[in-house]
Amino acid sequence: MHTDTESCVRAVQSKDARFDGWFFTAVLTTRIYCRPSCPVVPPKPENMTFHPSAAACQQAGFRACKRCRPDTSPGSPEWNQRADLVARAMRLISDGIVDREGVPGLAARLGYSTRQIERQLLAELGAGPLALARAQRAQTARLLIETTPLPMAEIAFAAGFSSIRTFNDTVREVFALAPSELRTRVPKNRANSAGTPGVLTLRLPFRTPLNPDNLFGHLVATAVPGVEEWRDGAYRRTLRLPYGHGVVALTPATPASDHIGCRLTLSDMRDLTVAISRCRRMLDLDADPVAVDDQLRTDPLLAPLVDKAPGRRVPRTVDEPEFAVRAVLGQQVSTAAARTHAARLVTAHGEPVDDPEGGLTHLFPSAEALAALDPEALAMPATRRTTLTTLVHQLADGTLNLGVESDWTESRARLLALPGFGPWTVEVIAMRALGDPDAFLPTDLGVRYAAKELGLPSTPAALTARAADWRPWRAYAVQYLWATGDHPINFLPAQGRKDVQ
């Protein structure tokens, strides 16, 4: 979008928050860059240039605006709605792969040379992988400076910087303030004065509108005891992270809010960036709900559902292999039975964790742990046992990749080749694990019942044909169709319920 100067100027002049994260405005006279909704008086059009990323602005010599804090914008929807090389690279960079494995590691995971990766990122984003990772480190550093009492040296290494000097230089260059000056600017009521080790309280911004009912309702209704719970008005779960583990509590937004409350407890602060990225992805917070809903409203039978409760998101996952396992456990059984099967695996094979603030007890078992178990110990029919063991062995040895860098078409083909995997299982994994916004479930009973009630075609073939007009947002159409039922996945849990597992 940043190449459409006329549209960008209109968005800046109208302070349209919908475009925050889509592009950034660099002001030639002040040498600062802003989000489109910056509250200051818009600069003259001739003094504006537009960039596709904060990293491109920084690389061009602009510093972040102190008023609108453009580095805290919601992420671009592009990276979660596309499956090309650039989008897959951006998802990996957000997941911290450059900090952990460098650019060669990024290229290896994508199956391209480092030169090809750098050339494509520069062409579309105006910055290479190192610059993009550096911008992310700067934002993580700012977050730690402003929300924790950690010493600056600890913050530098937790944010991924190789030295304190690099940390200081980057913060000064990006924010035009020394790290200590950033901290003194934070209002006392926003700082984490308690200083609980490894605990962070922060906000996860999103583009409005957001309907939390099906988002949190789905996560809570299908929650695996010991791994997930609803407590004190927040969805809580354990996180398996590159350097350790964590527990996150996510509080639904109020109608007037533009952020999700997030409380993170981490065993290793180096996992902060990854934990935030995975929570945002699980809640689909980088989506553009206006674009999605506008497309779905073109169908006169879907339009009333969208108008009634706009802004539905697709509930996803923080752990793709975990979700694939849970999808198999949920084949042809009730939600309660699927939770029971998953809870047994967690108790027997999950890694124990401490949770002083709640009732979480384990990490969900890794694919490697499940691949090592005795199949005869699985209390399920022989055919589903074969399906599960084949899946976890392929996940464990790398034959099957469901990570953020995976190719959606290739992953679907590999899943379909597994015994016991039909279109429903493959598409639900594509929707909630791979993150394909166009995944569709025409054979799902809930979808078919809703379609029949609305007057839509109810046979899979006819419904698929009708849904062609909903592309590329068919996964969101599924959420609206599911919402016509009275299943618990469609309702935000009561705030007064203290503990639902």
Short mmCIF file of C-alpha atoms in Angstrom, two decimals:
data_model
loop_
_atom_site.label_atom_id
_atom_site.label_comp_id
_atom_site.label_asym_id
_atom_site.label_seq_id
_atom_site.Cartn_x
_atom_site.Cartn_y
_atom_site.Cartn_z
CA MET A 1 0.00 0.00 0.00
CA HIS A 2 2.88 2.41 0.72
CA THR A 3 3.39 2.92 -3.03
CA ASP A 4 -0.09 4.45 -3.40
CA THR A 5 0.83 7.97 -2.31
CA GLU A 6 -2.64 9.44 -2.76
CA SER A 7 -4.30 6.79 -0.56
CA CYS A 8 -1.60 7.12 2.09
CA VAL A 9 -1.98 10.90 2.24
CA ARG A 10 -5.75 10.55 2.66
CA ALA A 11 -5.27 8.02 5.48
CA VAL A 12 -2.83 10.33 7.29
CA GLN A 13 -5.00 13.41 6.89
CA SER A 14 -8.03 11.54 8.24
CA LYS A 15 -5.95 9.91 11.03
CA ASP A 16 -7.38 6.54 10.03
CA ALA A 17 -6.26 4.00 12.65
CA ARG A 18 -7.29 1.14 10.38
CA PHE A 19 -4.05 1.65 8.43
CA ASP A 20 -1.73 1.57 11.46
CA GLY A 21 0.83 -1.10 10.68
CA TRP A 22 -0.03 -1.19 6.98
CA PHE A 23 2.46 1.61 6.28
CA PHE A 24 4.48 4.28 8.10
CA THR A 25 4.78 8.00 7.38
CA ALA A 26 8.27 9.51 7.37
CA VAL A 27 8.36 13.31 7.69
CA LEU A 28 11.23 14.88 5.76
CA THR A 29 11.31 18.12 7.77
CA THR A 30 11.44 16.59 11.25
CA ARG A 31 13.14 13.26 10.38
CA ILE A 32 10.59 11.32 12.41
CA TYR A 33 8.23 8.53 11.36
CA CYS A 34 4.65 8.06 12.55
CA ARG A 35 1.68 5.78 12.29
CA PRO A 36 -1.18 7.06 10.05
CA SER A 37 -3.35 7.88 13.08
CA CYS A 38 -0.73 10.11 14.76
CA PRO A 39 -2.62 12.78 16.77
CA VAL A 40 -0.35 15.68 15.71
CA VAL A 41 -1.24 18.05 12.87
CA PRO A 42 -0.52 16.17 9.61
CA PRO A 43 2.52 17.43 7.69
CA LYS A 44 2.21 18.87 4.21
CA PRO A 45 1.92 16.14 1.56
CA GLU A 46 5.15 17.20 -0.08
CA ASN A 47 6.98 16.57 3.22
CA MET A 48 5.69 13.00 3.56
CA THR A 49 7.24 9.80 2.30
CA PHE A 50 5.80 6.37 2.97
CA HIS A 51 7.50 3.13 3.99
CA PRO A 52 6.20 -0.43 4.38
CA SER A 53 7.91 -1.12 7.72
CA ALA A 54 9.35 0.57 10.79
CA ALA A 55 12.68 -1.02 9.90
CA ALA A 56 12.68 0.74 6.51
CA CYS A 57 12.06 4.06 8.23
CA GLN A 58 14.88 3.46 10.68
CA GLN A 59 17.22 2.37 7.92
CA ALA A 60 16.44 5.60 6.06
CA GLY A 61 17.50 7.64 9.10
CA PHE A 62 14.13 8.47 10.70
CA ARG A 63 13.38 8.11 14.41
CA ALA A 64 10.13 6.97 16.01
CA CYS A 65 7.56 9.63 16.95
CA LYS A 66 7.27 10.08 20.72
CA ARG A 67 3.56 10.86 20.50
CA CYS A 68 2.08 8.03 18.45
CA ARG A 69 4.76 5.40 19.15
CA PRO A 70 4.59 3.80 15.68
CA ASP A 71 6.69 0.83 16.77
CA THR A 72 3.74 -0.34 18.90
CA SER A 73 1.26 -0.47 15.98
CA PRO A 74 -0.58 -3.71 15.28
CA GLY A 75 1.36 -5.82 12.79
CA SER A 76 0.59 -5.72 9.09
CA PRO A 77 -2.26 -8.09 8.12
CA GLU A 78 -0.26 -8.99 5.02
CA TRP A 79 1.98 -11.48 6.81
CA ASN A 80 -0.88 -13.59 8.14
CA GLN A 81 -3.01 -13.63 5.00
CA ARG A 82 -0.30 -14.55 2.50
CA ALA A 83 1.73 -17.72 2.00
CA ASP A 84 4.51 -16.42 -0.26
CA LEU A 85 8.20 -16.21 0.63
CA VAL A 86 8.12 -12.69 2.07
CA ALA A 87 5.13 -13.42 4.31
CA ARG A 88 6.66 -16.66 5.57
CA ALA A 89 9.95 -14.86 6.25
CA MET A 90 8.16 -12.13 8.20
CA ARG A 91 6.35 -14.68 10.34
CA LEU A 92 9.67 -16.33 11.14
CA ILE A 93 11.36 -13.02 11.95
CA SER A 94 8.47 -12.18 14.30
CA ASP A 95 9.04 -15.56 15.94
CA GLY A 96 12.64 -14.51 16.69
CA ILE A 97 14.42 -16.88 14.31
CA VAL A 98 17.03 -14.32 13.19
CA ASP A 99 18.06 -13.65 16.79
CA ARG A 100 18.36 -17.37 17.50
CA GLU A 101 19.76 -18.75 14.23
CA GLY A 102 20.81 -15.72 12.19
CA VAL A 103 19.97 -15.02 8.55
CA PRO A 104 21.42 -18.41 7.44
CA GLY A 105 18.96 -20.11 9.79
CA LEU A 106 16.09 -18.09 8.33
CA ALA A 107 17.12 -19.01 4.79
CA ALA A 108 17.54 -22.69 5.65
CA ARG A 109 14.05 -22.92 7.11
CA LEU A 110 12.59 -21.35 3.99
CA GLY A 111 14.69 -23.37 1.55
CA TYR A 112 16.24 -20.36 -0.18
CA SER A 113 19.67 -18.76 -0.22
CA THR A 114 20.41 -15.82 2.08
CA ARG A 115 20.85 -13.62 -1.02
CA GLN A 116 17.39 -14.50 -2.31
CA ILE A 117 15.81 -13.79 1.06
CA GLU A 118 17.55 -10.44 1.41
CA ARG A 119 16.71 -9.40 -2.14
CA GLN A 120 12.99 -10.14 -1.80
CA LEU A 121 12.65 -8.50 1.63
CA LEU A 122 14.48 -5.38 0.42
CA ALA A 123 12.30 -5.17 -2.67
CA GLU A 124 9.01 -5.34 -0.76
CA LEU A 125 9.83 -3.96 2.69
CA GLY A 126 12.77 -1.66 2.11
CA ALA A 127 14.83 -3.50 4.72
CA GLY A 128 16.66 -6.80 4.97
CA PRO A 129 16.22 -9.48 7.64
CA LEU A 130 18.88 -8.02 9.95
CA ALA A 131 17.26 -4.57 9.89
CA LEU A 132 13.81 -6.06 10.47
CA ALA A 133 15.08 -8.10 13.40
CA ARG A 134 16.87 -5.03 14.78
CA ALA A 135 13.63 -3.02 14.72
CA GLN A 136 11.92 -5.83 16.60
CA ARG A 137 14.70 -5.90 19.19
CA ALA A 138 14.32 -2.16 19.67
CA GLN A 139 10.59 -2.53 20.33
CA THR A 140 11.21 -5.38 22.78
CA ALA A 141 13.82 -3.28 24.57
CA ARG A 142 11.41 -0.37 24.85
CA LEU A 143 8.73 -2.64 26.26
CA LEU A 144 11.08 -4.02 28.91
CA ILE A 145 12.40 -0.56 29.79
CA GLU A 146 8.89 0.82 30.25
CA THR A 147 7.19 -2.11 31.98
CA THR A 148 9.86 -3.68 34.19
CA PRO A 149 12.42 -2.53 36.76
CA LEU A 150 15.08 -4.78 35.20
CA PRO A 151 18.61 -3.37 35.02
CA MET A 152 19.54 -2.10 31.56
CA ALA A 153 22.19 -4.80 31.11
CA GLU A 154 19.61 -7.54 31.63
CA ILE A 155 17.20 -5.81 29.27
CA ALA A 156 19.85 -5.58 26.55
CA PHE A 157 20.45 -9.32 26.48
CA ALA A 158 16.79 -10.24 27.04
CA ALA A 159 15.87 -8.16 23.97
CA GLY A 160 18.43 -10.01 21.87
CA PHE A 161 21.27 -7.48 21.65
CA SER A 162 24.79 -8.87 21.55
CA SER A 163 26.26 -6.09 23.71
CA ILE A 164 25.19 -3.25 25.97
CA ARG A 165 26.85 -0.76 23.64
CA THR A 166 24.78 -1.95 20.67
CA PHE A 167 21.67 -1.77 22.84
CA ASN A 168 22.39 1.82 23.90
CA ASP A 169 23.24 2.95 20.37
CA THR A 170 20.14 1.35 18.86
CA VAL A 171 17.75 2.80 21.44
CA ARG A 172 19.22 6.29 20.98
CA GLU A 173 19.05 6.02 17.20
CA VAL A 174 15.51 4.66 17.01
CA PHE A 175 13.86 6.66 19.80
CA ALA A 176 16.18 9.70 20.10
CA LEU A 177 16.39 9.01 23.82
CA ALA A 178 18.83 7.12 26.01
CA PRO A 179 17.42 3.98 27.69
CA SER A 180 17.39 5.73 31.07
CA GLU A 181 15.46 8.67 29.57
CA LEU A 182 12.86 6.30 28.15
CA ARG A 183 12.29 4.88 31.60
CA THR A 184 11.93 8.27 33.30
CA ARG A 185 9.20 9.26 30.80
CA VAL A 186 6.92 6.40 31.87
CA PRO A 187 4.07 7.41 34.21
CA LYS A 188 4.44 5.70 37.57
CA ASN A 189 1.03 4.03 37.27
CA ARG A 190 2.17 2.25 34.09
CA ALA A 191 5.41 0.85 35.43
CA ASN A 192 5.68 -2.61 36.94
CA SER A 193 6.78 -1.32 40.32
CA ALA A 194 6.22 -4.65 42.02
CA GLY A 195 9.25 -6.04 40.26
CA THR A 196 8.08 -9.65 40.31
CA PRO A 197 10.86 -11.59 38.57
CA GLY A 198 9.88 -12.75 35.09
CA VAL A 199 6.40 -11.16 35.20
CA LEU A 200 5.30 -8.55 32.65
CA THR A 201 2.01 -6.70 32.26
CA LEU A 202 1.44 -5.23 28.81
CA ARG A 203 -1.14 -4.41 26.16
CA LEU A 204 -1.66 -6.16 22.84
CA PRO A 205 -3.16 -3.64 20.37
CA PHE A 206 -5.51 -4.58 17.55
CA ARG A 207 -7.58 -2.99 14.81
CA THR A 208 -11.17 -2.43 15.80
CA PRO A 209 -13.76 -3.83 15.84
CA LEU A 210 -13.07 -7.03 17.75
CA ASN A 211 -15.76 -9.42 18.94
CA PRO A 212 -14.27 -11.47 21.79
CA ASP A 213 -17.15 -13.92 22.18
CA ASN A 214 -16.16 -16.68 19.77
CA LEU A 215 -12.45 -15.92 20.18
CA PHE A 216 -12.24 -16.53 23.92
CA GLY A 217 -15.30 -18.76 23.97
CA HIS A 218 -13.65 -21.23 21.60
CA LEU A 219 -10.35 -21.25 23.50
CA VAL A 220 -12.05 -21.79 26.86
CA ALA A 221 -14.66 -24.32 25.72
CA THR A 222 -11.94 -26.54 24.25
CA ALA A 223 -9.35 -25.88 26.97
CA VAL A 224 -7.20 -28.81 28.06
CA PRO A 225 -7.10 -29.11 31.88
CA GLY A 226 -3.65 -28.39 33.26
CA VAL A 227 -2.60 -26.52 30.11
CA GLU A 228 -5.42 -23.97 29.82
CA GLU A 229 -8.00 -22.41 32.13
CA TRP A 230 -10.41 -19.50 32.53
CA ARG A 231 -9.71 -17.72 35.81
CA ASP A 232 -10.71 -14.31 37.14
CA GLY A 233 -11.95 -13.12 33.77
CA ALA A 234 -8.86 -14.15 31.81
CA TYR A 235 -7.87 -17.02 29.55
CA ARG A 236 -4.64 -18.53 30.88
CA ARG A 237 -2.35 -21.15 29.37
CA THR A 238 1.19 -22.49 29.48
CA LEU A 239 3.66 -21.75 26.68
CA ARG A 240 6.52 -23.85 25.34
CA LEU A 241 9.19 -21.35 24.25
CA PRO A 242 12.68 -21.54 22.68
CA TYR A 243 14.61 -20.76 25.88
CA GLY A 244 12.19 -21.97 28.53
CA HIS A 245 8.49 -21.88 29.30
CA GLY A 246 5.89 -19.34 30.27
CA VAL A 247 2.36 -18.71 31.47
CA VAL A 248 0.15 -16.08 29.87
CA ALA A 249 -3.11 -14.54 31.07
CA LEU A 250 -5.11 -12.78 28.34
CA THR A 251 -8.01 -10.53 29.32
CA PRO A 252 -10.73 -9.77 26.74
CA ALA A 253 -11.04 -6.19 25.57
CA THR A 254 -13.93 -4.03 26.72
CA PRO A 255 -16.19 -2.54 24.01
CA ALA A 256 -14.36 0.80 24.19
CA SER A 257 -10.86 -0.68 24.26
CA ASP A 258 -8.33 -1.18 21.48
CA HIS A 259 -6.11 -3.70 23.27
CA ILE A 260 -6.08 -7.10 24.96
CA GLY A 261 -4.66 -7.22 28.48
CA CYS A 262 -1.66 -9.53 28.72
CA ARG A 263 0.21 -10.77 31.78
CA LEU A 264 3.26 -12.90 30.99
CA THR A 265 5.32 -14.98 33.37
CA LEU A 266 8.53 -16.18 31.71
CA SER A 267 11.27 -18.48 32.93
CA ASP A 268 13.70 -16.73 30.53
CA MET A 269 13.16 -13.11 29.47
CA ARG A 270 14.76 -13.79 26.08
CA ASP A 271 11.46 -15.42 25.14
CA LEU A 272 9.46 -12.18 25.44
CA THR A 273 9.33 -11.33 21.73
CA VAL A 274 8.36 -14.88 20.77
CA ALA A 275 5.70 -15.10 23.48
CA ILE A 276 4.07 -11.84 22.37
CA SER A 277 4.18 -12.88 18.71
CA ARG A 278 2.55 -16.23 19.43
CA CYS A 279 -0.17 -14.74 21.61
CA ARG A 280 -0.99 -12.16 18.93
CA ARG A 281 -1.17 -14.93 16.36
CA MET A 282 -3.42 -17.09 18.58
CA LEU A 283 -5.87 -14.19 19.00
CA ASP A 284 -5.57 -13.09 15.34
CA LEU A 285 -4.83 -9.54 16.47
CA ASP A 286 -3.13 -8.42 13.25
CA ALA A 287 -6.26 -9.02 11.17
CA ASP A 288 -7.99 -6.22 9.26
CA PRO A 289 -11.63 -6.81 10.36
CA VAL A 290 -13.04 -4.01 8.21
CA ALA A 291 -11.67 -5.58 5.02
CA VAL A 292 -12.88 -9.04 6.08
CA ASP A 293 -16.37 -7.93 7.06
CA ASP A 294 -16.82 -5.73 3.99
CA GLN A 295 -16.14 -8.73 1.76
CA LEU A 296 -18.49 -11.06 3.66
CA ARG A 297 -21.26 -8.44 3.65
CA THR A 298 -21.46 -8.72 -0.12
CA ASP A 299 -23.40 -11.96 0.44
CA PRO A 300 -26.92 -10.88 1.46
CA LEU A 301 -27.40 -14.00 3.59
CA LEU A 302 -24.18 -13.44 5.56
CA ALA A 303 -24.55 -9.67 5.90
CA PRO A 304 -27.04 -9.79 8.85
CA LEU A 305 -24.64 -12.01 10.83
CA VAL A 306 -21.75 -9.63 10.21
CA ASP A 307 -23.82 -6.55 11.07
CA LYS A 308 -25.04 -8.15 14.30
CA ALA A 309 -21.56 -8.87 15.70
CA PRO A 310 -18.75 -7.51 13.48
CA GLY A 311 -15.08 -8.10 14.07
CA ARG A 312 -14.99 -11.84 14.63
CA ARG A 313 -11.50 -13.30 14.63
CA VAL A 314 -10.25 -16.83 13.93
CA PRO A 315 -9.03 -18.46 17.18
CA ARG A 316 -5.65 -19.99 16.40
CA THR A 317 -2.87 -21.54 18.48
CA VAL A 318 0.47 -20.85 20.13
CA ASP A 319 1.79 -24.31 19.23
CA GLU A 320 1.05 -25.80 15.80
CA PRO A 321 2.07 -29.44 16.54
CA GLU A 322 -0.03 -29.33 19.72
CA PHE A 323 -3.09 -28.27 17.79
CA ALA A 324 -2.59 -30.98 15.17
CA VAL A 325 -2.50 -33.61 17.92
CA ARG A 326 -5.62 -32.15 19.49
CA ALA A 327 -7.40 -32.14 16.12
CA VAL A 328 -6.80 -35.90 15.84
CA LEU A 329 -8.00 -36.45 19.41
CA GLY A 330 -11.17 -34.56 18.52
CA GLN A 331 -12.07 -36.65 15.49
CA GLN A 332 -15.65 -37.97 15.73
CA VAL A 333 -15.97 -37.33 19.46
CA SER A 334 -17.55 -34.60 21.57
CA THR A 335 -15.63 -31.56 22.80
CA ALA A 336 -15.71 -32.98 26.34
CA ALA A 337 -14.29 -36.33 25.19
CA ALA A 338 -11.52 -34.61 23.22
CA ARG A 339 -10.55 -32.59 26.32
CA THR A 340 -10.49 -35.77 28.39
CA HIS A 341 -8.18 -37.57 25.92
CA ALA A 342 -5.86 -34.55 25.78
CA ALA A 343 -5.80 -34.21 29.56
CA ARG A 344 -4.68 -37.83 29.92
CA LEU A 345 -1.76 -37.22 27.56
CA VAL A 346 -0.84 -34.05 29.43
CA THR A 347 -0.84 -35.76 32.83
CA ALA A 348 1.18 -38.74 31.58
CA HIS A 349 3.65 -37.05 29.23
CA GLY A 350 3.56 -33.27 29.73
CA GLU A 351 6.35 -31.36 31.45
CA PRO A 352 5.33 -30.07 34.91
CA VAL A 353 5.36 -26.31 35.53
CA ASP A 354 4.73 -24.15 38.59
CA ASP A 355 1.83 -21.71 38.51
CA PRO A 356 1.52 -19.81 41.80
CA GLU A 357 -1.25 -17.60 40.37
CA GLY A 358 -3.57 -20.35 39.13
CA GLY A 359 -4.19 -24.00 38.42
CA LEU A 360 -1.98 -24.72 35.42
CA THR A 361 0.26 -27.75 35.89
CA HIS A 362 1.91 -28.83 32.62
CA LEU A 363 3.17 -27.93 29.19
CA PHE A 364 1.41 -29.87 26.46
CA PRO A 365 3.61 -32.87 25.50
CA SER A 366 6.06 -32.25 22.67
CA ALA A 367 5.87 -34.29 19.48
CA GLU A 368 9.15 -35.95 20.47
CA ALA A 369 7.70 -37.06 23.82
CA LEU A 370 4.56 -38.43 22.18
CA ALA A 371 6.57 -40.24 19.50
CA ALA A 372 8.40 -42.14 22.24
CA LEU A 373 5.32 -43.45 24.04
CA ASP A 374 3.94 -46.97 23.77
CA PRO A 375 0.99 -46.91 21.32
CA GLU A 376 -0.76 -49.61 23.34
CA ALA A 377 -1.01 -47.12 26.22
CA LEU A 378 -3.36 -44.90 24.17
CA ALA A 379 -7.00 -45.43 25.18
CA MET A 380 -8.53 -44.96 21.74
CA PRO A 381 -9.61 -47.05 18.74
CA ALA A 382 -6.78 -48.73 16.82
CA THR A 383 -7.34 -46.67 13.66
CA ARG A 384 -7.11 -43.35 15.52
CA ARG A 385 -4.10 -44.66 17.42
CA THR A 386 -2.39 -45.25 14.08
CA THR A 387 -3.38 -41.76 12.92
CA LEU A 388 -1.94 -40.15 16.05
CA THR A 389 1.31 -42.11 16.14
CA THR A 390 1.99 -41.51 12.44
CA LEU A 391 1.38 -37.79 12.93
CA VAL A 392 3.65 -37.36 15.94
CA HIS A 393 6.47 -39.39 14.35
CA GLN A 394 6.41 -37.18 11.26
CA LEU A 395 6.29 -34.02 13.38
CA ALA A 396 9.16 -35.26 15.52
CA ASP A 397 11.48 -36.21 12.66
CA GLY A 398 10.71 -33.10 10.60
CA THR A 399 8.97 -34.89 7.73
CA LEU A 400 5.90 -32.76 8.45
CA ASN A 401 6.33 -29.06 9.20
CA LEU A 402 3.41 -27.03 10.51
CA GLY A 403 5.42 -24.03 11.73
CA VAL A 404 4.85 -20.40 10.78
CA GLU A 405 7.23 -20.82 7.83
CA SER A 406 5.34 -23.78 6.34
CA ASP A 407 3.94 -23.73 2.84
CA TRP A 408 0.18 -24.09 3.22
CA THR A 409 -0.35 -26.07 0.02
CA GLU A 410 2.49 -28.48 0.74
CA SER A 411 1.42 -28.96 4.36
CA ARG A 412 -2.14 -29.76 3.28
CA ALA A 413 -0.87 -32.38 0.82
CA ARG A 414 1.35 -34.00 3.46
CA LEU A 415 -1.50 -34.08 5.97
CA LEU A 416 -3.91 -35.64 3.47
CA ALA A 417 -1.38 -38.40 2.82
CA LEU A 418 -1.46 -39.47 6.49
CA PRO A 419 -3.76 -42.35 7.50
CA GLY A 420 -7.01 -41.15 9.05
CA PHE A 421 -6.73 -37.57 7.75
CA GLY A 422 -9.72 -36.37 5.76
CA PRO A 423 -10.69 -32.91 4.48
CA TRP A 424 -12.25 -31.77 7.79
CA THR A 425 -9.12 -32.51 9.86
CA VAL A 426 -6.81 -31.00 7.27
CA GLU A 427 -8.85 -27.81 6.92
CA VAL A 428 -9.29 -27.26 10.66
CA ILE A 429 -5.50 -27.56 11.04
CA ALA A 430 -5.05 -25.20 8.08
CA MET A 431 -7.40 -22.72 9.72
CA ARG A 432 -6.16 -22.75 13.30
CA ALA A 433 -2.57 -24.00 13.12
CA LEU A 434 -1.27 -22.92 9.71
CA GLY A 435 -3.30 -19.70 9.88
CA ASP A 436 -4.75 -19.80 6.37
CA PRO A 437 -7.56 -17.18 6.36
CA ASP A 438 -9.23 -18.98 3.45
CA ALA A 439 -9.46 -22.42 5.05
CA PHE A 440 -12.99 -23.77 4.75
CA LEU A 441 -15.00 -26.58 6.38
CA PRO A 442 -17.97 -27.40 4.13
CA THR A 443 -18.37 -30.86 5.71
CA ASP A 444 -18.51 -29.54 9.30
CA LEU A 445 -21.92 -30.27 10.84
CA GLY A 446 -22.12 -26.89 12.54
CA VAL A 447 -21.38 -25.11 9.29
CA ARG A 448 -23.93 -27.20 7.37
CA TYR A 449 -26.68 -26.68 9.97
CA ALA A 450 -26.06 -22.93 9.96
CA ALA A 451 -26.04 -22.82 6.17
CA LYS A 452 -29.39 -24.63 6.02
CA GLU A 453 -30.97 -22.28 8.58
CA LEU A 454 -29.78 -19.23 6.64
CA GLY A 455 -30.97 -20.52 3.29
CA LEU A 456 -27.47 -21.19 2.01
CA PRO A 457 -26.68 -24.46 0.19
CA SER A 458 -26.08 -27.17 2.79
CA THR A 459 -24.38 -29.85 0.71
CA PRO A 460 -20.55 -29.57 0.76
CA ALA A 461 -20.16 -29.14 -3.00
CA ALA A 462 -22.88 -26.51 -3.35
CA LEU A 463 -21.74 -24.62 -0.25
CA THR A 464 -18.15 -24.59 -1.51
CA ALA A 465 -19.34 -23.12 -4.80
CA ARG A 466 -21.34 -20.41 -3.00
CA ALA A 467 -18.37 -19.65 -0.71
CA ALA A 468 -16.19 -18.70 -3.69
CA ASP A 469 -17.52 -15.17 -3.26
CA TRP A 470 -16.25 -15.11 0.35
CA ARG A 471 -12.63 -15.68 -0.63
CA PRO A 472 -10.01 -15.04 0.66
CA TRP A 473 -11.82 -14.87 4.02
CA ARG A 474 -13.71 -18.17 4.20
CA ALA A 475 -12.19 -19.02 7.61
CA TYR A 476 -13.89 -15.90 8.99
CA ALA A 477 -17.16 -16.88 7.31
CA VAL A 478 -16.93 -20.16 9.25
CA GLN A 479 -16.78 -18.17 12.51
CA TYR A 480 -19.96 -16.28 11.60
CA LEU A 481 -21.71 -19.52 10.63
CA TRP A 482 -20.66 -21.28 13.83
CA ALA A 483 -21.92 -18.29 15.83
CA THR A 484 -25.52 -19.10 14.89
CA GLY A 485 -25.44 -22.13 17.19
CA ASP A 486 -25.74 -22.37 20.97
CA HIS A 487 -22.46 -24.25 21.52
CA PRO A 488 -20.26 -22.85 24.36
CA ILE A 489 -17.55 -21.97 21.81
CA ASN A 490 -19.72 -19.01 20.78
CA PHE A 491 -19.97 -17.31 24.17
CA LEU A 492 -17.54 -15.34 26.27
CA PRO A 493 -17.31 -17.12 29.65
CA ALA A 494 -19.02 -15.33 32.52
CA GLN A 495 -16.63 -12.92 34.22
CA GLY A 496 -17.73 -14.12 37.63
CA ARG A 497 -16.60 -17.71 37.05
CA LYS A 498 -13.33 -18.02 38.90
CA ASP A 499 -11.99 -21.26 37.52
CA VAL A 500 -13.07 -23.20 34.47
CA GLN A 501 -10.80 -26.02 33.34
#
